[in-house]
Short mmCIF file of C-alpha atoms and ligand atoms in Angstrom, two decimals:
data_model
loop_
_atom_site.label_atom_id
_atom_site.label_comp_id
_atom_site.label_asym_id
_atom_site.label_seq_id
_atom_site.Cartn_x
_atom_site.Cartn_y
_atom_site.Cartn_z
CA MET A 91 118.87 -83.00 -48.99
CA ALA A 92 117.00 -81.45 -46.08
CA VAL A 93 115.19 -84.74 -45.47
CA GLU A 94 118.45 -86.67 -45.57
CA LEU A 95 120.12 -84.28 -43.11
CA GLN A 96 117.13 -84.43 -40.78
CA SER A 97 117.05 -88.23 -40.78
CA LYS A 98 120.62 -88.26 -39.48
CA SER A 99 119.62 -86.44 -36.31
CA ALA A 100 118.42 -88.84 -33.63
CA PHE A 101 116.73 -85.95 -31.83
CA ALA A 102 114.91 -84.86 -35.00
CA ILE A 103 113.60 -88.43 -35.34
CA ALA A 104 112.47 -88.43 -31.70
CA GLN A 105 110.69 -85.10 -32.26
CA ARG A 106 109.07 -86.46 -35.40
CA ARG A 107 107.65 -89.40 -33.44
CA PHE A 108 106.42 -87.02 -30.73
CA ASP A 109 104.78 -84.79 -33.38
CA ALA A 110 102.85 -87.77 -34.77
CA ALA A 111 101.41 -88.47 -31.30
CA ALA A 112 100.74 -84.76 -30.67
CA ASP A 113 98.76 -84.66 -33.94
CA VAL A 114 96.61 -87.63 -32.90
CA LEU A 115 96.00 -85.98 -29.51
CA GLY A 116 95.43 -82.51 -30.94
CA LEU A 117 97.90 -81.14 -28.38
CA SER A 118 97.91 -77.35 -27.96
CA ASP A 119 100.76 -75.47 -29.65
CA GLY A 120 102.20 -74.34 -26.32
CA THR A 121 102.36 -77.81 -24.77
CA ARG A 122 103.72 -79.17 -28.02
CA ARG A 123 106.50 -76.58 -28.13
CA LEU A 124 107.40 -77.31 -24.51
CA LEU A 125 107.46 -81.10 -24.77
CA ARG A 126 109.39 -81.31 -28.02
CA GLU A 127 112.45 -79.68 -26.40
CA VAL A 128 114.68 -80.92 -23.58
CA LYS A 129 114.60 -79.09 -20.26
CA ARG A 130 118.31 -79.17 -19.40
CA GLU A 131 121.46 -80.19 -21.25
CA LEU A 132 124.86 -80.25 -19.59
CA THR A 133 128.14 -80.78 -21.47
CA VAL A 134 131.27 -81.52 -19.45
CA HIS A 135 134.94 -81.86 -20.41
CA PHE A 136 137.16 -83.49 -17.84
CA PRO A 137 140.69 -84.90 -17.51
CA VAL A 138 141.51 -88.55 -16.81
CA HIS A 139 144.93 -89.87 -15.78
CA HIS A 140 145.91 -92.88 -17.85
CA ASP A 141 148.12 -95.75 -16.64
CA ASP A 142 150.96 -94.66 -18.96
CA GLY A 143 151.18 -91.28 -17.18
CA SER A 144 149.35 -89.32 -19.87
CA VAL A 145 146.29 -87.19 -19.17
CA ARG A 146 143.42 -87.15 -21.67
CA VAL A 147 140.38 -84.93 -21.79
CA TYR A 148 136.99 -86.62 -22.26
CA THR A 149 133.59 -85.17 -23.09
CA GLY A 150 130.35 -86.24 -21.43
CA TYR A 151 126.72 -85.16 -21.23
CA ARG A 152 123.68 -85.34 -18.97
CA VAL A 153 120.36 -84.28 -20.40
CA GLN A 154 116.98 -84.03 -18.68
CA HIS A 155 114.09 -83.93 -21.10
CA ASN A 156 111.19 -83.52 -18.69
CA ILE A 157 110.58 -83.75 -14.94
CA ASN A 158 106.88 -82.93 -14.70
CA ARG A 159 105.85 -86.39 -13.46
CA GLY A 160 108.74 -86.92 -11.05
CA PRO A 161 112.54 -87.03 -10.85
CA ALA A 162 114.46 -87.62 -14.06
CA LYS A 163 115.52 -91.20 -14.80
CA GLY A 164 117.81 -92.57 -17.47
CA GLY A 165 120.90 -94.57 -18.28
CA ILE A 166 124.50 -93.60 -18.86
CA ARG A 167 126.10 -94.71 -22.11
CA TYR A 168 129.84 -95.13 -22.73
CA SER A 169 130.43 -95.27 -26.47
CA PRO A 170 132.50 -93.51 -29.16
CA GLU A 171 129.16 -92.89 -30.95
CA VAL A 172 127.81 -90.68 -28.14
CA THR A 173 126.76 -87.18 -29.25
CA LEU A 174 124.68 -84.51 -27.55
CA ASP A 175 122.04 -85.00 -30.24
CA LEU A 176 121.76 -88.72 -29.47
CA ILE A 177 121.63 -88.18 -25.69
CA LYS A 178 118.85 -85.61 -26.14
CA ALA A 179 116.88 -88.14 -28.21
CA LEU A 180 117.37 -90.91 -25.66
CA ALA A 181 116.40 -88.57 -22.79
CA MET A 182 113.14 -87.80 -24.58
CA LEU A 183 112.49 -91.52 -25.11
CA MET A 184 112.97 -92.05 -21.35
CA THR A 185 110.18 -89.55 -20.59
CA TRP A 186 107.75 -91.46 -22.80
CA LYS A 187 108.99 -94.84 -21.54
CA CYS A 188 108.39 -93.98 -17.89
CA ALA A 189 105.00 -92.47 -18.71
CA VAL A 190 103.77 -95.36 -20.87
CA VAL A 191 104.34 -97.87 -18.06
CA GLY A 192 103.08 -95.45 -15.40
CA LEU A 193 106.28 -94.82 -13.42
CA PRO A 194 106.44 -91.52 -11.48
CA TYR A 195 109.54 -90.33 -13.33
CA GLY A 196 110.63 -87.91 -15.99
CA GLY A 197 113.26 -88.71 -18.61
CA ALA A 198 117.03 -88.21 -18.72
CA LYS A 199 120.10 -89.71 -20.33
CA GLY A 200 123.85 -89.36 -19.97
CA GLY A 201 126.90 -90.44 -21.86
CA VAL A 202 130.62 -90.17 -22.32
CA ILE A 203 132.43 -90.32 -25.66
CA VAL A 204 134.70 -93.27 -24.95
CA ALA A 205 135.26 -96.88 -26.01
CA PRO A 206 135.24 -98.46 -22.54
CA GLU A 207 136.92 -101.67 -23.72
CA THR A 208 140.08 -99.65 -24.53
CA LEU A 209 140.50 -98.52 -20.90
CA SER A 210 142.04 -100.43 -18.00
CA LEU A 211 139.85 -101.01 -14.95
CA SER A 212 141.60 -98.21 -13.09
CA GLU A 213 141.22 -95.76 -16.02
CA LEU A 214 137.54 -96.68 -16.23
CA GLU A 215 137.11 -95.98 -12.53
CA HIS A 216 138.90 -92.61 -12.76
CA LEU A 217 136.82 -91.60 -15.77
CA THR A 218 133.58 -92.64 -14.05
CA ARG A 219 134.32 -90.82 -10.79
CA ARG A 220 135.34 -87.67 -12.62
CA TYR A 221 132.27 -87.74 -14.85
CA ALA A 222 130.03 -88.39 -11.81
CA THR A 223 131.55 -85.39 -10.03
CA GLU A 224 131.00 -83.18 -13.09
CA ILE A 225 127.30 -84.10 -13.36
CA ALA A 226 126.79 -84.15 -9.55
CA LEU A 227 124.96 -80.83 -9.68
CA LEU A 228 122.14 -82.53 -11.59
CA ILE A 229 121.89 -86.03 -10.10
CA GLY A 230 120.56 -87.35 -6.78
CA PRO A 231 117.69 -89.51 -5.46
CA GLU A 232 115.08 -86.73 -5.68
CA LYS A 233 116.44 -85.12 -8.83
CA ASP A 234 117.86 -87.49 -11.41
CA ILE A 235 118.76 -91.15 -11.00
CA PRO A 236 121.23 -92.70 -13.52
CA ALA A 237 121.35 -96.41 -14.49
CA PRO A 238 123.40 -98.63 -16.83
CA ASP A 239 123.06 -98.50 -20.60
CA LEU A 240 125.23 -99.49 -23.53
CA GLY A 241 128.83 -99.88 -22.39
CA THR A 242 128.18 -99.38 -18.65
CA THR A 243 127.95 -101.97 -15.87
CA PRO A 244 126.80 -102.48 -12.26
CA GLN A 245 130.41 -101.82 -11.17
CA ILE A 246 130.30 -98.42 -12.89
CA MET A 247 127.02 -97.67 -11.08
CA ALA A 248 128.70 -98.61 -7.76
CA TRP A 249 131.51 -96.09 -8.46
CA ILE A 250 128.95 -93.38 -9.25
CA MET A 251 127.02 -94.16 -6.08
CA ASP A 252 130.27 -94.06 -4.08
CA THR A 253 131.27 -90.71 -5.60
CA VAL A 254 127.87 -89.16 -4.81
CA SER A 255 128.09 -90.64 -1.28
CA MET A 256 131.61 -89.22 -0.70
CA HIS A 257 130.32 -85.74 -1.53
CA ALA A 258 127.29 -86.20 0.76
CA GLY A 259 129.25 -87.76 3.61
CA HIS A 260 126.91 -90.74 3.90
CA ALA A 261 125.73 -93.64 1.72
CA VAL A 262 123.22 -92.40 -0.85
CA THR A 263 122.14 -95.76 -2.23
CA ALA A 264 119.10 -94.38 -4.06
CA SER A 265 121.31 -92.10 -6.20
CA VAL A 266 121.72 -94.69 -8.99
CA THR A 267 120.07 -97.97 -9.98
CA GLY A 268 121.47 -101.09 -11.60
CA LYS A 269 124.03 -101.32 -8.77
CA PRO A 270 125.40 -104.60 -7.41
CA VAL A 271 123.15 -106.10 -4.71
CA ASP A 272 125.93 -105.51 -2.11
CA VAL A 273 125.39 -101.74 -2.28
CA GLY A 274 121.60 -101.59 -2.44
CA GLY A 275 121.03 -103.04 -5.88
CA SER A 276 117.88 -105.01 -6.56
CA GLU A 277 117.47 -108.70 -7.16
CA GLY A 278 116.42 -109.24 -10.76
CA ARG A 279 117.72 -105.87 -12.06
CA GLN A 280 120.53 -107.32 -14.19
CA GLU A 281 118.18 -109.21 -16.48
CA ALA A 282 115.11 -107.02 -16.00
CA ALA A 283 115.18 -105.48 -19.49
CA GLY A 284 115.50 -108.93 -21.10
CA ARG A 285 112.80 -110.34 -18.82
CA GLY A 286 110.45 -107.51 -19.85
CA VAL A 287 111.22 -108.17 -23.53
CA THR A 288 110.39 -111.83 -22.95
CA TYR A 289 107.09 -111.17 -21.13
CA LEU A 290 105.99 -108.82 -23.91
CA THR A 291 107.05 -111.20 -26.68
CA LEU A 292 104.99 -113.98 -25.09
CA GLU A 293 101.98 -111.69 -24.68
CA ALA A 294 102.26 -110.54 -28.32
CA LEU A 295 102.55 -114.14 -29.55
CA LYS A 296 99.39 -114.95 -27.59
CA TYR A 297 97.60 -111.99 -29.18
CA LEU A 298 98.79 -113.05 -32.65
CA HIS A 299 97.69 -116.65 -31.93
CA VAL A 300 101.14 -118.05 -32.58
CA GLY A 301 100.93 -120.64 -29.84
CA GLU A 302 100.65 -123.87 -31.78
CA GLU A 303 104.10 -124.57 -33.22
CA THR A 304 107.45 -123.78 -31.52
CA PRO A 305 108.06 -120.13 -32.39
CA THR A 306 111.60 -119.24 -33.41
CA ALA A 307 113.58 -116.13 -32.49
CA ALA A 308 116.63 -114.18 -33.65
CA VAL A 309 118.35 -111.67 -31.35
CA GLN A 310 120.59 -108.88 -32.61
CA GLY A 311 123.14 -107.74 -29.98
CA TYR A 312 124.35 -110.35 -27.54
CA GLY A 313 125.00 -107.96 -24.67
CA LYS A 314 123.27 -107.36 -21.33
CA VAL A 315 119.78 -107.13 -22.80
CA GLY A 316 120.21 -109.45 -25.81
CA ALA A 317 121.86 -112.36 -24.01
CA SER A 318 119.34 -112.44 -21.17
CA THR A 319 116.48 -112.12 -23.67
CA ALA A 320 117.81 -115.08 -25.68
CA ARG A 321 118.12 -117.22 -22.54
CA LEU A 322 114.69 -116.28 -21.18
CA LEU A 323 112.97 -116.79 -24.56
CA HIS A 324 114.58 -120.23 -24.72
CA GLU A 325 113.39 -120.99 -21.17
CA ALA A 326 109.89 -119.88 -22.22
CA GLY A 327 109.87 -122.52 -24.97
CA LEU A 328 110.96 -120.57 -28.05
CA ARG A 329 113.72 -121.85 -30.31
CA VAL A 330 116.49 -119.23 -30.51
CA VAL A 331 118.07 -119.88 -33.89
CA GLY A 332 120.29 -116.83 -34.41
CA VAL A 333 122.16 -114.17 -32.46
CA SER A 334 124.73 -111.54 -33.37
CA ASP A 335 127.09 -109.02 -31.82
CA SER A 336 129.09 -106.16 -33.34
CA ARG A 337 131.50 -108.67 -34.90
CA GLY A 338 129.00 -110.92 -36.71
CA GLY A 339 126.31 -113.53 -36.12
CA VAL A 340 125.62 -117.24 -35.82
CA TYR A 341 122.69 -119.33 -37.03
CA ASN A 342 121.45 -122.84 -36.33
CA PRO A 343 117.92 -123.64 -37.56
CA ARG A 344 117.66 -126.44 -34.98
CA GLY A 345 118.27 -123.95 -32.15
CA LEU A 346 121.44 -122.60 -30.54
CA ASP A 347 123.03 -124.22 -27.50
CA LEU A 348 123.09 -120.95 -25.52
CA ALA A 349 125.13 -122.24 -22.55
CA ALA A 350 127.88 -123.41 -24.93
CA LEU A 351 127.60 -120.13 -26.86
CA ASP A 352 128.06 -118.11 -23.64
CA GLU A 353 131.21 -120.11 -22.93
CA HIS A 354 132.46 -119.48 -26.47
CA LYS A 355 131.72 -115.73 -26.17
CA ARG A 356 133.48 -115.51 -22.81
CA PHE A 357 136.55 -117.17 -24.30
CA ARG A 358 136.61 -115.53 -27.77
CA GLY A 359 134.92 -112.19 -27.05
CA ARG A 360 132.44 -112.69 -29.92
CA VAL A 361 129.68 -115.08 -30.99
CA SER A 362 131.06 -115.82 -34.47
CA GLY A 363 133.28 -118.88 -34.87
CA PHE A 364 130.93 -120.94 -32.67
CA LYS A 365 131.34 -124.57 -33.78
CA LYS A 366 127.73 -125.66 -33.28
CA ALA A 367 126.35 -123.04 -35.71
CA GLU A 368 126.94 -121.42 -39.06
CA ASP A 369 128.54 -117.95 -39.20
CA ILE A 370 126.33 -115.29 -40.76
CA SER A 371 126.68 -111.52 -41.14
CA GLY A 372 124.91 -109.05 -38.87
CA GLU A 373 122.77 -108.02 -41.84
CA GLU A 374 121.71 -111.64 -42.50
CA LEU A 375 120.67 -112.06 -38.87
CA LEU A 376 118.00 -109.38 -39.31
CA GLU A 377 116.62 -111.20 -42.35
CA LEU A 378 116.29 -114.70 -40.87
CA PRO A 379 112.91 -116.44 -41.38
CA THR A 380 111.94 -116.43 -37.68
CA THR A 381 108.68 -115.80 -35.87
CA VAL A 382 110.27 -113.14 -33.66
CA LEU A 383 113.09 -110.68 -34.22
CA VAL A 384 114.59 -108.85 -31.25
CA PRO A 385 116.93 -105.99 -32.18
CA ALA A 386 118.85 -105.48 -28.90
CA ALA A 387 121.98 -103.69 -30.10
CA THR A 388 121.82 -100.04 -31.05
CA GLU A 389 119.89 -97.38 -33.02
CA GLN A 390 118.84 -97.40 -36.67
CA GLN A 391 119.39 -101.07 -37.46
CA ILE A 392 116.19 -101.58 -39.43
CA THR A 393 115.78 -98.78 -41.95
CA ALA A 394 114.34 -98.18 -45.41
CA ARG A 395 117.42 -100.04 -46.64
CA ASN A 396 116.50 -103.45 -45.21
CA ALA A 397 112.93 -103.27 -43.80
CA ASP A 398 111.44 -105.07 -46.80
CA ARG A 399 113.80 -107.99 -46.21
CA VAL A 400 112.78 -108.57 -42.56
CA ARG A 401 110.86 -111.85 -42.47
CA ALA A 402 109.82 -111.99 -38.80
CA ARG A 403 106.13 -111.78 -37.93
CA LEU A 404 106.77 -109.95 -34.68
CA ILE A 405 109.50 -107.47 -33.71
CA THR A 406 110.11 -106.70 -30.05
CA GLU A 407 112.27 -103.59 -30.28
CA ALA A 408 114.60 -104.06 -27.30
CA ALA A 409 117.17 -101.46 -28.39
CA ASN A 410 116.13 -97.81 -28.30
CA ALA A 411 115.31 -96.39 -31.75
CA ALA A 412 116.41 -99.60 -33.52
CA ILE A 413 113.83 -98.98 -36.25
CA SER A 414 113.70 -95.81 -38.36
CA PRO A 415 110.40 -94.02 -39.10
CA GLU A 416 110.72 -95.01 -42.78
CA ALA A 417 111.14 -98.67 -41.80
CA ASP A 418 108.11 -98.41 -39.48
CA ALA A 419 105.96 -97.57 -42.49
CA VAL A 420 107.30 -100.50 -44.53
CA LEU A 421 106.88 -102.98 -41.65
CA ASN A 422 103.35 -101.74 -40.94
CA GLU A 423 102.43 -102.14 -44.56
CA ARG A 424 103.73 -105.70 -44.52
CA GLY A 425 101.74 -106.53 -41.36
CA VAL A 426 104.71 -107.06 -39.04
CA PHE A 427 103.50 -106.62 -35.45
CA LEU A 428 105.71 -104.26 -33.41
CA VAL A 429 106.24 -103.93 -29.69
CA PRO A 430 107.91 -100.48 -29.78
CA ASP A 431 111.09 -99.58 -27.89
CA ILE A 432 109.54 -97.36 -25.20
CA LEU A 433 107.42 -100.32 -24.13
CA ALA A 434 109.66 -103.22 -25.20
CA ASN A 435 112.70 -102.38 -23.09
CA SER A 436 110.86 -100.76 -20.17
CA GLY A 437 111.59 -103.78 -17.93
CA GLY A 438 114.95 -102.18 -17.12
CA VAL A 439 113.49 -98.94 -15.82
CA ILE A 440 110.58 -100.69 -14.10
CA VAL A 441 112.94 -102.75 -11.95
CA SER A 442 115.18 -99.68 -11.56
CA TYR A 443 112.11 -98.00 -10.07
CA PHE A 444 111.66 -100.98 -7.72
CA GLU A 445 115.36 -100.66 -6.77
CA TRP A 446 114.97 -96.94 -6.01
CA VAL A 447 111.86 -97.61 -3.90
CA GLN A 448 113.67 -100.36 -1.98
CA ASP A 449 116.68 -98.09 -1.35
CA LEU A 450 114.48 -95.22 -0.16
CA GLN A 451 112.62 -97.43 2.31
CA ALA A 452 115.72 -99.57 3.11
CA PHE A 453 113.59 -102.68 2.79
CA PHE A 454 114.43 -105.24 0.15
CA TRP A 455 112.21 -107.67 -1.74
CA GLU A 456 112.79 -111.21 -2.97
CA GLU A 457 113.43 -111.78 -6.68
CA GLU A 458 110.18 -113.67 -7.15
CA GLU A 459 108.20 -110.69 -5.84
CA ILE A 460 110.11 -108.35 -8.17
CA ASN A 461 109.49 -110.52 -11.24
CA THR A 462 105.80 -110.80 -10.37
CA LYS A 463 105.49 -107.02 -10.00
CA LEU A 464 107.42 -106.50 -13.26
CA HIS A 465 105.08 -108.89 -15.06
CA HIS A 466 102.05 -107.06 -13.69
CA VAL A 467 103.24 -103.56 -14.67
CA ILE A 468 104.54 -104.44 -18.13
CA THR A 469 101.60 -106.66 -19.12
CA ARG A 470 99.11 -104.01 -18.07
CA ALA A 471 101.01 -101.45 -20.17
CA PHE A 472 101.04 -103.83 -23.16
CA TYR A 473 97.24 -104.17 -23.12
CA GLU A 474 96.75 -100.43 -22.59
CA VAL A 475 98.87 -99.77 -25.67
CA LEU A 476 97.14 -102.51 -27.64
CA HIS A 477 93.69 -101.12 -26.78
CA ALA A 478 94.78 -97.60 -27.73
CA SER A 479 96.12 -98.97 -31.01
CA VAL A 480 92.85 -100.74 -31.83
CA ASN A 481 90.56 -97.96 -30.58
CA LYS A 482 92.39 -95.09 -32.21
CA ARG A 483 93.30 -97.13 -35.32
CA VAL A 484 96.96 -96.28 -35.06
CA ASP A 485 100.03 -98.52 -35.09
CA MET A 486 101.50 -99.81 -31.83
CA ARG A 487 104.30 -97.21 -31.71
CA THR A 488 101.95 -94.28 -32.20
CA ALA A 489 99.58 -95.79 -29.62
CA ALA A 490 102.39 -96.06 -27.05
CA TYR A 491 103.43 -92.46 -27.73
CA VAL A 492 99.84 -91.21 -27.55
CA LEU A 493 99.36 -92.75 -24.08
CA ALA A 494 102.72 -91.49 -22.85
CA VAL A 495 102.46 -87.98 -24.27
CA GLN A 496 98.91 -87.63 -22.92
CA ARG A 497 100.10 -88.52 -19.39
CA VAL A 498 102.99 -86.04 -19.52
CA ALA A 499 100.73 -83.35 -21.02
CA ASN A 500 98.16 -83.95 -18.25
CA ALA A 501 100.85 -83.54 -15.57
CA THR A 502 102.06 -80.37 -17.30
CA THR A 503 98.57 -78.90 -17.37
CA VAL A 504 97.46 -79.91 -13.88
CA ARG A 505 100.64 -78.47 -12.37
CA GLY A 506 99.91 -75.22 -14.16
CA ILE A 507 103.25 -75.30 -16.00
CA TYR A 508 101.54 -74.86 -19.32
CA PRO A 509 97.76 -74.60 -19.27
P1 LIG B 754 125.54 -103.85 -24.08
O1 LIG B 754 126.68 -102.93 -24.30
O2 LIG B 754 125.54 -104.76 -22.90
O3 LIG B 754 125.31 -104.79 -25.37
C1 LIG B 754 125.20 -104.32 -26.67
C2 LIG B 754 125.49 -105.49 -27.62
O4 LIG B 754 125.20 -105.09 -28.95
C3 LIG B 754 126.95 -105.94 -27.61
O5 LIG B 754 127.00 -107.35 -27.64
C4 LIG B 754 127.50 -105.39 -28.94
O6 LIG B 754 128.55 -106.19 -29.47
C5 LIG B 754 126.27 -105.50 -29.80
N1 LIG B 754 126.26 -104.65 -30.98
C6 LIG B 754 126.63 -103.35 -31.13
N2 LIG B 754 126.45 -102.97 -32.41
C7 LIG B 754 125.95 -104.04 -33.07
C8 LIG B 754 125.54 -104.28 -34.42
N3 LIG B 754 125.62 -103.32 -35.33
N4 LIG B 754 125.06 -105.51 -34.75
C9 LIG B 754 124.97 -106.48 -33.83
N5 LIG B 754 125.33 -106.31 -32.55
C10 LIG B 754 125.82 -105.11 -32.18
O7 LIG B 754 124.24 -102.91 -24.08
P2 LIG B 754 122.81 -103.22 -23.47
O8 LIG B 754 122.74 -102.64 -22.12
O9 LIG B 754 122.45 -104.65 -23.70
O10 LIG B 754 121.91 -102.27 -24.38
C11 LIG B 754 121.40 -102.67 -25.66
C12 LIG B 754 120.23 -101.77 -26.04
O11 LIG B 754 119.21 -101.90 -25.04
C13 LIG B 754 120.55 -100.27 -26.10
O12 LIG B 754 119.74 -99.68 -27.09
C14 LIG B 754 120.12 -99.75 -24.76
O13 LIG B 754 119.81 -98.38 -24.79
C15 LIG B 754 118.89 -100.60 -24.52
N6 LIG B 754 118.50 -100.74 -23.13
C16 LIG B 754 119.33 -101.23 -22.18
C17 LIG B 754 118.89 -101.37 -20.86
C18 LIG B 754 119.74 -101.94 -19.76
O14 LIG B 754 119.23 -102.08 -18.63
N7 LIG B 754 120.99 -102.29 -20.00
C19 LIG B 754 117.59 -101.01 -20.53
C20 LIG B 754 116.76 -100.51 -21.51
C21 LIG B 754 117.22 -100.40 -22.81
#
């Protein structure tokens, strides 16, 4: 019973993953105790005027896990599934993600319990501005820089930036990332997470010597990250045979016509029902016989329940915590190669970092330069993790955590926070 209860807590799972890395590193008890907790957690309740004249009270959070290596960085999620426990877990993941790719940031995450698709544009704007005001005491360019996540968009980031700027009395463009280019956003940010997933998938395929035939791919979650990943994998020469969203999936072994699928999704609001493919369930998508599987939807999609039915040779874990610790063990045993979440989806925060740097220096770069820099940072991190995995004889996830935790522990020690 205790095990079952624990496995339901996203934060307990995040701590369990940290503990595994701390064991490999032989981290001191004090540093371990410090790093396995979050530094700050803020809960806010705030009213929002709805178009029908009613006023509803919403709940939101902003959590900072660690700021020893620099300001906190992390997305804002709008979803009915948001809980403080989940936001704490995702904030901790952000600390390791920034550290594993060498960005000078700590980790944070925010969220509001809301289904954004049920709100009008004006309700969404009111909710965003109110939430931004409530968490304003924590955020800012030197303190904590939000970005988009599940259910949030560049427009929402622009409203947050505007709210922060109204309080300051001048434009504070570096206060959020993932903004539209018109207000200091970066070229290439929109598809940066998907581009990073693609670069890493190609590198892993090279390492696994899967170059000869046309590798196939299935992508779970056809949202911001999933759709751009599918398109970029296709452009890189892979055959994308299946994709899914929260309402089901589609499969065509000869490859999906992604441009036509985008049109269908825009019109119907879902991928299923697409004429040039067969409808499949979300569960079936994860079990397709592809070379690569990219879970890009939400947490806990591959668990002890279905891990033995996954047939892909490589998983690039685009969604945070898409795979449970129990499933990790099963996949490892079966020789499935994993690019773990903190590395796999780091393209988003890497280009967010570039956006922040550009805003601070008020000097903007061309997209080609950004993509080249992204490729450099993420590929270097991939090989660092791979070498750690081989040298320490640990799986890729543990290797990524070991590198990240070591860097945060070093910063903690050298600053004298915890000797
Ligand atoms: P999004 O809201 O744009 O898209 C999510 C997609 O997943 C939607 O199409 C939704 O229908 C689908 N989905 C939800 N539940 C599903 C299920 N059970 N089965 C299949 N599909 C399902 O969100 P996003 O920004 O693309 O984020 C996806 C994941 O990537 C999240 O874990 C997020 O934390 C992570 N991530 C996002 C970014 C970013 O820059 N947006 C960066 C790093 C990591």
